[in-house]
mmCIF file of C-alpha atoms and ligand atoms in Angstrom:
data_model
loop_
_atom_site.group_PDB
_atom_site.id
_atom_site.type_symbol
_atom_site.label_atom_id
_atom_site.label_comp_id
_atom_site.label_asym_id
_atom_site.label_seq_id
_atom_site.Cartn_x
_atom_site.Cartn_y
_atom_site.Cartn_z
ATOM 1 C CA MET A 6 86.482 23.178 138.417
ATOM 2 C CA ASP A 7 84.558 21.910 141.413
ATOM 3 C CA SER A 8 82.955 18.643 140.298
ATOM 4 C CA VAL A 9 80.363 18.776 143.107
ATOM 5 C CA LEU A 10 78.788 22.020 141.913
ATOM 6 C CA LEU A 11 79.532 21.329 138.263
ATOM 7 C CA ASN A 12 77.458 18.131 138.397
ATOM 8 C CA ASP A 13 74.571 19.660 140.323
ATOM 9 C CA TRP A 14 71.420 21.543 139.297
ATOM 10 C CA HIS A 15 71.292 25.307 139.821
ATOM 11 C CA VAL A 16 68.528 27.830 139.238
ATOM 12 C CA VAL A 17 69.332 30.199 136.381
ATOM 13 C CA ALA A 18 65.979 32.005 135.891
ATOM 14 C CA ARG A 19 62.304 32.054 136.787
ATOM 15 C CA SER A 20 60.163 30.319 134.135
ATOM 16 C CA GLU A 21 58.077 33.464 133.638
ATOM 17 C CA ASP A 22 61.195 35.473 132.776
ATOM 18 C CA VAL A 23 61.983 33.329 129.755
ATOM 19 C CA GLN A 24 59.243 34.105 127.266
ATOM 20 C CA PRO A 25 59.166 32.866 123.666
ATOM 21 C CA GLY A 26 61.102 35.131 121.338
ATOM 22 C CA THR A 27 63.401 36.486 124.050
ATOM 23 C CA LEU A 28 67.001 35.863 125.063
ATOM 24 C CA THR A 29 67.698 35.978 128.803
ATOM 25 C CA LYS A 30 71.170 36.320 130.314
ATOM 26 C CA ALA A 31 72.450 34.501 133.399
ATOM 27 C CA LYS A 32 75.794 33.497 134.881
ATOM 28 C CA LEU A 33 76.613 30.227 136.596
ATOM 29 C CA LEU A 34 79.973 29.186 138.075
ATOM 30 C CA GLY A 35 81.628 32.012 136.141
ATOM 31 C CA VAL A 36 80.106 30.927 132.806
ATOM 32 C CA ASP A 37 77.899 33.402 130.907
ATOM 33 C CA LEU A 38 74.644 31.792 129.788
ATOM 34 C CA VAL A 39 71.874 32.634 127.374
ATOM 35 C CA ILE A 40 68.432 31.125 127.963
ATOM 36 C CA TRP A 41 65.563 30.890 125.462
ATOM 37 C CA ARG A 42 62.551 28.771 124.436
ATOM 38 C CA ASN A 43 61.871 27.054 121.143
ATOM 39 C CA THR A 44 58.373 26.963 119.618
ATOM 40 C CA ALA A 45 57.613 23.751 121.543
ATOM 41 C CA SER A 46 58.258 25.822 124.713
ATOM 42 C CA GLN A 47 61.282 23.719 125.587
ATOM 43 C CA VAL A 48 63.878 25.727 127.505
ATOM 44 C CA LEU A 49 67.430 25.875 126.170
ATOM 45 C CA VAL A 50 70.424 27.000 128.197
ATOM 46 C CA TRP A 51 73.582 27.694 126.212
ATOM 47 C CA GLN A 52 76.938 29.243 126.783
ATOM 48 C CA ASP A 53 76.496 32.914 125.864
ATOM 49 C CA ARG A 54 79.240 32.870 123.274
ATOM 50 C CA CYS A 55 79.162 32.634 119.512
ATOM 51 C CA PRO A 56 81.706 30.036 118.318
ATOM 52 C CA HIS A 57 82.622 32.270 115.356
ATOM 53 C CA ARG A 58 84.171 35.365 117.031
ATOM 54 C CA SER A 59 83.131 34.798 120.641
ATOM 55 C CA VAL A 60 80.645 37.649 121.077
ATOM 56 C CA ARG A 61 77.590 37.245 123.254
ATOM 57 C CA LEU A 62 74.657 35.578 121.545
ATOM 58 C CA SER A 63 72.265 37.174 124.040
ATOM 59 C CA GLY A 64 72.537 40.404 122.024
ATOM 60 C CA GLY A 65 71.043 38.597 119.020
ATOM 61 C CA GLU A 66 67.492 37.501 118.240
ATOM 62 C CA VAL A 67 65.266 34.463 118.310
ATOM 63 C CA VAL A 68 63.783 33.693 114.925
ATOM 64 C CA ASN A 69 61.409 30.726 115.008
ATOM 65 C CA ASP A 70 63.509 27.894 116.406
ATOM 66 C CA THR A 71 66.859 29.538 115.853
ATOM 67 C CA VAL A 72 69.120 32.139 117.438
ATOM 68 C CA VAL A 73 70.749 34.675 115.129
ATOM 69 C CA CYS A 74 74.096 36.087 116.263
ATOM 70 C CA PRO A 75 74.202 39.926 116.351
ATOM 71 C CA TYR A 76 77.694 40.170 114.773
ATOM 72 C CA HIS A 77 77.742 38.350 111.393
ATOM 73 C CA GLY A 78 74.234 36.883 111.472
ATOM 74 C CA LEU A 79 75.181 33.212 111.824
ATOM 75 C CA VAL A 80 72.064 31.151 112.531
ATOM 76 C CA PHE A 81 72.024 28.402 115.189
ATOM 77 C CA ASN A 82 69.255 25.812 115.424
ATOM 78 C CA ASP A 83 67.785 24.687 118.778
ATOM 79 C CA VAL A 84 70.478 22.086 119.345
ATOM 80 C CA GLY A 85 73.112 24.802 118.963
ATOM 81 C CA GLN A 86 74.362 23.814 115.508
ATOM 82 C CA CYS A 87 75.153 26.593 113.036
ATOM 83 C CA ILE A 88 72.969 26.073 109.962
ATOM 84 C CA GLU A 89 73.504 29.264 108.012
ATOM 85 C CA ALA A 90 76.239 31.871 107.398
ATOM 86 C CA PRO A 91 74.752 34.891 105.567
ATOM 87 C CA ALA A 92 78.142 35.855 104.062
ATOM 88 C CA HIS A 93 78.096 32.554 102.143
ATOM 89 C CA PRO A 94 74.646 31.598 100.865
ATOM 90 C CA GLY A 95 74.378 27.811 100.442
ATOM 91 C CA TYR A 96 77.433 27.134 102.649
ATOM 92 C CA THR A 97 77.212 24.148 105.010
ATOM 93 C CA PRO A 98 78.827 25.072 108.342
ATOM 94 C CA PRO A 99 81.132 22.454 109.890
ATOM 95 C CA LYS A 100 80.111 20.358 112.911
ATOM 96 C CA GLN A 101 82.347 22.367 115.253
ATOM 97 C CA ALA A 102 80.356 25.515 114.455
ATOM 98 C CA CYS A 103 78.259 24.666 117.441
ATOM 99 C CA VAL A 104 77.242 26.472 120.649
ATOM 100 C CA LYS A 105 77.816 24.688 123.944
ATOM 101 C CA ALA A 106 74.401 23.564 125.270
ATOM 102 C CA PHE A 107 73.804 22.532 128.886
ATOM 103 C CA LYS A 108 71.401 20.152 130.626
ATOM 104 C CA THR A 109 68.182 21.928 131.575
ATOM 105 C CA HIS A 110 65.147 21.161 133.681
ATOM 106 C CA GLU A 111 62.032 23.197 134.458
ATOM 107 C CA GLN A 112 60.239 22.659 137.755
ATOM 108 C CA TYR A 113 58.619 24.738 140.524
ATOM 109 C CA GLY A 114 58.332 27.677 138.112
ATOM 110 C CA LEU A 115 62.128 27.780 137.904
ATOM 111 C CA ILE A 116 64.667 26.939 135.234
ATOM 112 C CA TYR A 117 67.512 24.748 136.421
ATOM 113 C CA ALA A 118 70.721 24.089 134.533
ATOM 114 C CA SER A 119 73.787 21.965 135.096
ATOM 115 C CA LEU A 120 77.173 22.613 133.519
ATOM 116 C CA GLY A 121 78.069 18.940 133.967
ATOM 117 C CA GLU A 122 76.168 15.686 134.423
ATOM 118 C CA PRO A 123 73.783 16.072 137.367
ATOM 119 C CA VAL A 124 74.128 13.125 139.726
ATOM 120 C CA ARG A 125 71.094 13.907 141.919
ATOM 121 C CA GLU A 126 67.493 14.852 141.234
ATOM 122 C CA ILE A 127 66.243 18.322 142.152
ATOM 123 C CA PRO A 128 65.215 18.057 145.831
ATOM 124 C CA VAL A 129 61.527 17.479 146.534
ATOM 125 C CA PHE A 130 59.614 20.447 147.925
ATOM 126 C CA SER A 131 56.989 18.415 149.755
ATOM 127 C CA GLU A 132 54.508 21.287 150.289
ATOM 128 C CA TRP A 133 54.378 21.998 146.537
ATOM 129 C CA ASN A 134 51.440 19.677 145.776
ATOM 130 C CA ASP A 135 49.640 20.102 149.100
ATOM 131 C CA PRO A 136 46.504 22.232 148.492
ATOM 132 C CA SER A 137 46.410 23.372 152.118
ATOM 133 C CA TYR A 138 49.499 25.506 151.421
ATOM 134 C CA ARG A 139 49.671 28.786 149.557
ATOM 135 C CA LEU A 140 52.874 29.360 147.642
ATOM 136 C CA CYS A 141 54.902 32.427 146.907
ATOM 137 C CA LEU A 142 58.165 32.801 144.993
ATOM 138 C CA SER A 143 60.521 35.594 145.998
ATOM 139 C CA GLY A 144 63.875 36.691 144.615
ATOM 140 C CA PRO A 145 66.146 36.779 142.737
ATOM 141 C CA TYR A 146 68.316 38.170 145.528
ATOM 142 C CA HIS A 147 71.822 39.183 144.451
ATOM 143 C CA CYS A 148 74.594 39.087 147.010
ATOM 144 C CA HIS A 149 78.357 39.628 146.838
ATOM 145 C CA THR A 150 79.489 36.721 148.932
ATOM 146 C CA SER A 151 79.942 32.979 148.499
ATOM 147 C CA GLY A 152 76.640 31.107 148.088
ATOM 148 C CA LEU A 153 77.840 28.783 150.879
ATOM 149 C CA ARG A 154 77.809 31.734 153.310
ATOM 150 C CA ALA A 155 74.199 32.441 152.261
ATOM 151 C CA ILE A 156 73.120 28.841 152.937
ATOM 152 C CA GLU A 157 74.938 28.786 156.264
ATOM 153 C CA ASN A 158 73.136 31.987 157.255
ATOM 154 C CA PHE A 159 69.829 30.303 156.342
ATOM 155 C CA LEU A 160 70.639 27.489 158.815
ATOM 156 C CA ASP A 161 71.546 29.906 161.624
ATOM 157 C CA VAL A 162 68.956 30.986 164.208
ATOM 158 C CA SER A 163 71.169 32.768 166.738
ATOM 159 C CA HIS A 164 71.300 35.867 164.501
ATOM 160 C CA PHE A 165 67.512 36.379 164.613
ATOM 161 C CA PRO A 166 67.362 38.728 167.650
ATOM 162 C CA PHE A 167 70.155 40.915 166.229
ATOM 163 C CA VAL A 168 69.496 40.949 162.503
ATOM 164 C CA HIS A 169 65.703 40.509 162.510
ATOM 165 C CA PRO A 170 64.526 42.079 165.791
ATOM 166 C CA GLY A 171 60.757 42.408 166.026
ATOM 167 C CA THR A 172 60.060 39.870 163.273
ATOM 168 C CA LEU A 173 62.069 36.664 163.696
ATOM 169 C CA GLY A 174 63.742 37.461 167.007
ATOM 170 C CA ASP A 175 63.655 39.387 170.240
ATOM 171 C CA ARG A 176 66.679 40.966 171.968
ATOM 172 C CA ALA A 177 65.192 39.976 175.329
ATOM 173 C CA GLN A 178 65.203 36.283 174.336
ATOM 174 C CA THR A 179 68.561 35.469 172.798
ATOM 175 C CA ALA A 180 69.301 32.015 174.242
ATOM 176 C CA VAL A 181 69.393 29.080 171.801
ATOM 177 C CA GLU A 182 68.484 25.732 173.308
ATOM 178 C CA ASP A 183 70.369 22.585 172.358
ATOM 179 C CA TYR A 184 69.205 20.828 169.223
ATOM 180 C CA THR A 185 70.409 17.787 167.334
ATOM 181 C CA VAL A 186 72.054 17.485 163.952
ATOM 182 C CA SER A 187 72.423 14.549 161.596
ATOM 183 C CA THR A 188 74.159 13.994 158.271
ATOM 184 C CA ASP A 189 73.176 11.357 155.717
ATOM 185 C CA GLU A 190 72.997 10.909 151.949
ATOM 186 C CA ASP A 191 70.345 13.668 151.765
ATOM 187 C CA GLY A 192 72.643 16.189 153.388
ATOM 188 C CA VAL A 193 72.590 17.818 156.802
ATOM 189 C CA ALA A 194 69.517 18.071 159.019
ATOM 190 C CA LEU A 195 68.967 20.275 162.090
ATOM 191 C CA HIS A 196 66.208 18.847 164.261
ATOM 192 C CA ASN A 197 63.763 20.667 166.513
ATOM 193 C CA VAL A 198 65.497 24.010 166.814
ATOM 194 C CA ARG A 199 63.367 26.028 169.261
ATOM 195 C CA VAL A 200 63.329 29.777 168.775
ATOM 196 C CA TRP A 201 61.483 32.533 170.581
ATOM 197 C CA GLN A 202 59.623 34.811 168.184
ATOM 198 C CA PRO A 203 57.886 38.089 169.039
ATOM 199 C CA ASP A 204 54.538 37.243 167.434
ATOM 200 C CA PRO A 205 54.567 33.992 165.465
ATOM 201 C CA ASP A 206 50.785 33.514 165.293
ATOM 202 C CA GLY A 207 49.666 37.100 164.891
ATOM 203 C CA GLN A 208 48.131 37.055 168.398
ATOM 204 C CA GLY A 209 50.318 39.886 169.655
ATOM 205 C CA LYS A 210 52.358 37.661 172.006
ATOM 206 C CA GLY A 211 55.780 36.061 171.838
ATOM 207 C CA GLU A 212 56.101 32.268 171.781
ATOM 208 C CA PHE A 213 58.514 29.476 170.953
ATOM 209 C CA VAL A 214 58.384 28.060 167.436
ATOM 210 C CA THR A 215 60.160 24.970 166.135
ATOM 211 C CA TYR A 216 62.352 24.880 163.065
ATOM 212 C CA ASN A 217 63.512 21.765 161.229
ATOM 213 C CA TYR A 218 66.163 22.403 158.619
ATOM 214 C CA ARG A 219 67.708 20.403 155.830
ATOM 215 C CA ALA A 220 70.596 21.304 153.518
ATOM 216 C CA PHE A 221 69.789 18.813 150.742
ATOM 217 C CA ARG A 222 72.582 19.975 148.526
ATOM 218 C CA PRO A 223 75.492 22.375 149.123
ATOM 219 C CA LEU A 224 73.391 25.232 147.708
ATOM 220 C CA THR A 225 69.816 24.061 148.294
ATOM 221 C CA ALA A 226 68.265 24.181 151.729
ATOM 222 C CA TYR A 227 64.823 23.904 153.266
ATOM 223 C CA PHE A 228 63.131 24.568 156.547
ATOM 224 C CA ARG A 229 59.767 23.949 158.057
ATOM 225 C CA LYS A 230 58.660 26.147 160.952
ATOM 226 C CA GLU A 231 55.761 25.181 163.191
ATOM 227 C CA THR A 232 54.020 27.566 165.599
ATOM 228 C CA PRO A 233 52.050 26.633 168.731
ATOM 229 C CA ASN A 234 48.794 27.246 166.797
ATOM 230 C CA GLY A 235 49.685 24.633 164.187
ATOM 231 C CA ASN A 236 50.609 27.185 161.539
ATOM 232 C CA CYS A 237 53.344 25.908 159.320
ATOM 233 C CA LEU A 238 55.687 27.806 157.022
ATOM 234 C CA ALA A 239 58.160 26.012 154.764
ATOM 235 C CA ILE A 240 60.858 27.523 152.577
ATOM 236 C CA LEU A 241 62.848 26.012 149.739
ATOM 237 C CA PHE A 242 65.963 28.130 149.274
ATOM 238 C CA HIS A 243 68.147 27.795 146.197
ATOM 239 C CA VAL A 244 71.369 29.742 145.895
ATOM 240 C CA THR A 245 73.016 30.053 142.497
ATOM 241 C CA PRO A 246 76.833 30.313 142.510
ATOM 242 C CA VAL A 247 77.377 33.105 139.974
ATOM 243 C CA GLU A 248 81.060 33.377 140.855
ATOM 244 C CA GLU A 249 83.033 32.149 143.869
ATOM 245 C CA GLU A 250 82.143 35.312 145.768
ATOM 246 C CA GLU A 251 78.829 36.228 144.176
ATOM 247 C CA CYS A 252 75.481 34.482 144.382
ATOM 248 C CA VAL A 253 71.763 34.797 143.706
ATOM 249 C CA GLY A 254 69.044 33.476 146.018
ATOM 250 C CA TRP A 255 65.582 32.179 145.053
ATOM 251 C CA MET A 256 63.003 31.373 147.687
ATOM 252 C CA TRP A 257 59.743 29.448 147.557
ATOM 253 C CA VAL A 258 57.594 30.116 150.611
ATOM 254 C CA ALA A 259 54.697 27.766 151.453
ATOM 255 C CA MET A 260 52.214 28.585 154.240
ATOM 256 C CA ASN A 261 49.183 26.638 155.451
ATOM 257 C CA TYR A 262 47.684 29.938 156.689
ATOM 258 C CA ALA A 263 47.418 33.570 155.500
ATOM 259 C CA HIS A 264 45.629 32.407 152.364
ATOM 260 C CA ASP A 265 44.144 35.870 151.873
ATOM 261 C CA THR A 266 47.399 37.780 152.264
ATOM 262 C CA PRO A 267 48.354 39.232 148.858
ATOM 263 C CA THR A 268 51.425 37.644 147.269
ATOM 264 C CA GLU A 269 53.114 41.070 147.074
ATOM 265 C CA GLU A 270 52.863 41.383 150.843
ATOM 266 C CA VAL A 271 54.526 37.998 151.425
ATOM 267 C CA GLN A 272 57.253 38.902 148.917
ATOM 268 C CA LYS A 273 57.781 42.277 150.582
ATOM 269 C CA PHE A 274 58.234 40.626 153.961
ATOM 270 C CA GLN A 275 60.784 38.155 152.539
ATOM 271 C CA ASP A 276 62.579 40.990 150.716
ATOM 272 C CA HIS A 277 62.848 42.893 153.993
ATOM 273 C CA LEU A 278 64.381 39.891 155.824
ATOM 274 C CA ILE A 279 66.791 39.163 152.988
ATOM 275 C CA VAL A 280 68.008 42.763 152.876
ATOM 276 C CA GLU A 281 68.699 42.552 156.625
ATOM 277 C CA ASP A 282 70.696 39.339 156.077
ATOM 278 C CA PHE A 283 72.578 40.495 152.977
ATOM 279 C CA VAL A 284 73.854 43.700 154.585
ATOM 280 C CA LEU A 285 75.879 41.457 156.895
ATOM 281 C CA LEU A 286 76.586 38.678 154.397
ATOM 282 C CA GLU A 287 78.374 41.182 152.173
ATOM 283 C CA THR A 288 80.739 42.103 155.014
ATOM 284 C CA HIS A 289 82.159 38.589 155.523
ATOM 285 C CA ASN A 290 85.932 38.598 155.305
ATOM 286 C CA PRO A 291 86.817 36.204 153.775
ATOM 287 C CA LYS A 292 83.713 36.005 151.590
ATOM 288 C CA ARG A 293 84.398 32.320 150.919
ATOM 289 C CA LEU A 294 83.372 29.795 153.545
ATOM 290 C CA PRO A 295 86.275 28.309 155.518
ATOM 291 C CA LEU A 296 86.071 24.523 155.665
ATOM 292 C CA ASP A 297 89.077 24.441 157.977
ATOM 293 C CA LEU A 298 87.218 24.604 161.280
ATOM 294 C CA GLN A 299 90.088 26.434 162.982
ATOM 295 C CA LEU A 300 89.762 29.576 160.889
ATOM 296 C CA GLU A 301 86.715 30.881 162.737
ATOM 297 C CA PHE A 302 85.598 29.997 166.242
ATOM 298 C CA HIS A 303 82.318 28.274 166.982
ATOM 299 C CA LEU A 304 79.645 28.322 169.667
ATOM 300 C CA PRO A 305 77.543 25.333 170.753
ATOM 301 C CA CYS A 306 74.570 26.835 168.856
ATOM 302 C CA ASP A 307 76.694 26.644 165.656
ATOM 303 C CA ARG A 308 76.569 22.859 165.551
ATOM 304 C CA GLY A 309 74.348 23.088 162.438
ATOM 305 C CA SER A 310 76.936 25.215 160.579
ATOM 306 C CA LEU A 311 79.727 22.954 161.761
ATOM 307 C CA ALA A 312 77.938 19.889 160.399
ATOM 308 C CA TYR A 313 77.341 21.774 157.126
ATOM 309 C CA ARG A 314 81.026 22.714 156.796
ATOM 310 C CA LYS A 315 82.167 19.155 157.625
ATOM 311 C CA TRP A 316 79.754 17.736 155.068
ATOM 312 C CA LEU A 317 80.989 20.141 152.355
ATOM 313 C CA LYS A 318 84.557 19.116 153.109
ATOM 314 C CA GLN A 319 83.591 15.450 152.947
ATOM 315 C CA LEU A 320 81.953 16.024 149.552
ATOM 316 C CA GLY A 321 85.192 17.619 148.323
ATOM 317 C CA LEU A 322 83.569 20.955 147.580
ATOM 318 C CA THR A 323 85.977 23.788 146.755
ATOM 319 C CA TYR A 324 84.095 26.520 144.817
ATOM 320 C CA GLY A 325 83.237 29.407 147.135
ATOM 321 C CA ALA A 326 85.090 27.670 149.962
ATOM 322 C CA ILE A 327 88.499 27.882 151.585
ATOM 323 C CA ALA A 328 89.381 24.241 151.772
ATOM 324 C CA GLU A 329 92.911 24.541 153.174
ATOM 325 C CA PRO A 330 94.202 26.399 156.240
ATOM 326 C CA LEU A 331 95.242 29.956 155.368
ATOM 327 C CA SER A 332 98.998 30.463 155.562
HETATM 328 FE FE1 FES B 412 78.728 35.416 115.786
HETATM 329 FE FE2 FES B 412 80.403 36.151 113.896
HETATM 330 S S1 FES B 412 80.653 36.300 115.993
HETATM 331 S S2 FES B 412 78.384 35.486 113.695
HETATM 332 FE FE1 FE B 413 68.392 35.964 158.596
#
């Protein structure tokens, strides 16, 4: 298993989707999960597998602070320990009759889990506590490709005129100016990427906008876009690695304008852009991201993706990647 992604935080659900009394399913790094809340509203993320005969616990029920397995009715308390076996009233289950529980954290209206020991905090979304921004959560967005391909696409502006014509790009303005890239302990940053957009300020005229990107973690990225009018839009993008070639995206959008635009409208716009991206993302062949730089060729405007791939290689990341040259 890839220790980089194993020991990182990943989004497994929206907070609002995990209501008391319900069992929610998710999948992370190939592991089936069940998510629920105890009566103190604490979120619990467990392996979705009963230790008795290995059926899914998510088909069972929450009863007070316990989960009851749907098969033989074994009862598990909120630390995952079996405390009751209905076939044997009064029986004390052994210590190993225990569900695997994972580290969990709730923040930004999202539930994060780690299958290992997270070594870094969840990245700071700096617009979150700024009252001049309105916030909107969109997703989950399911895509059959490696999550690394989805993050790399998020860092790529040269596709805008072709994949998002009329919104993020213009076929008459395809040139990408030089920009700088840096890599440090907080990941990869793309600085001052200037992009022509058809109507960034809603004035009916095209103008250059400036993007600053950051891939904080292999599967968490951020950008801040500034328009000539001083409008600013920031996005925190989390991608959950469901399997090596399957992922789910979650996107927080923050805007210091459009305060009166209904949330549904902002979500609809994001949904539209994501659909445009995912149509192409699902055609990648290979679906995993090559970290051998020779496997695909690169343009000068790809220096952000190149830095991202080099950084992943340096971290030793393997899940969803092709780390070695193909034979
Ligand atoms: Fe869960 Fe038997 S499989 S109680
Ligand atoms: Fe796109």
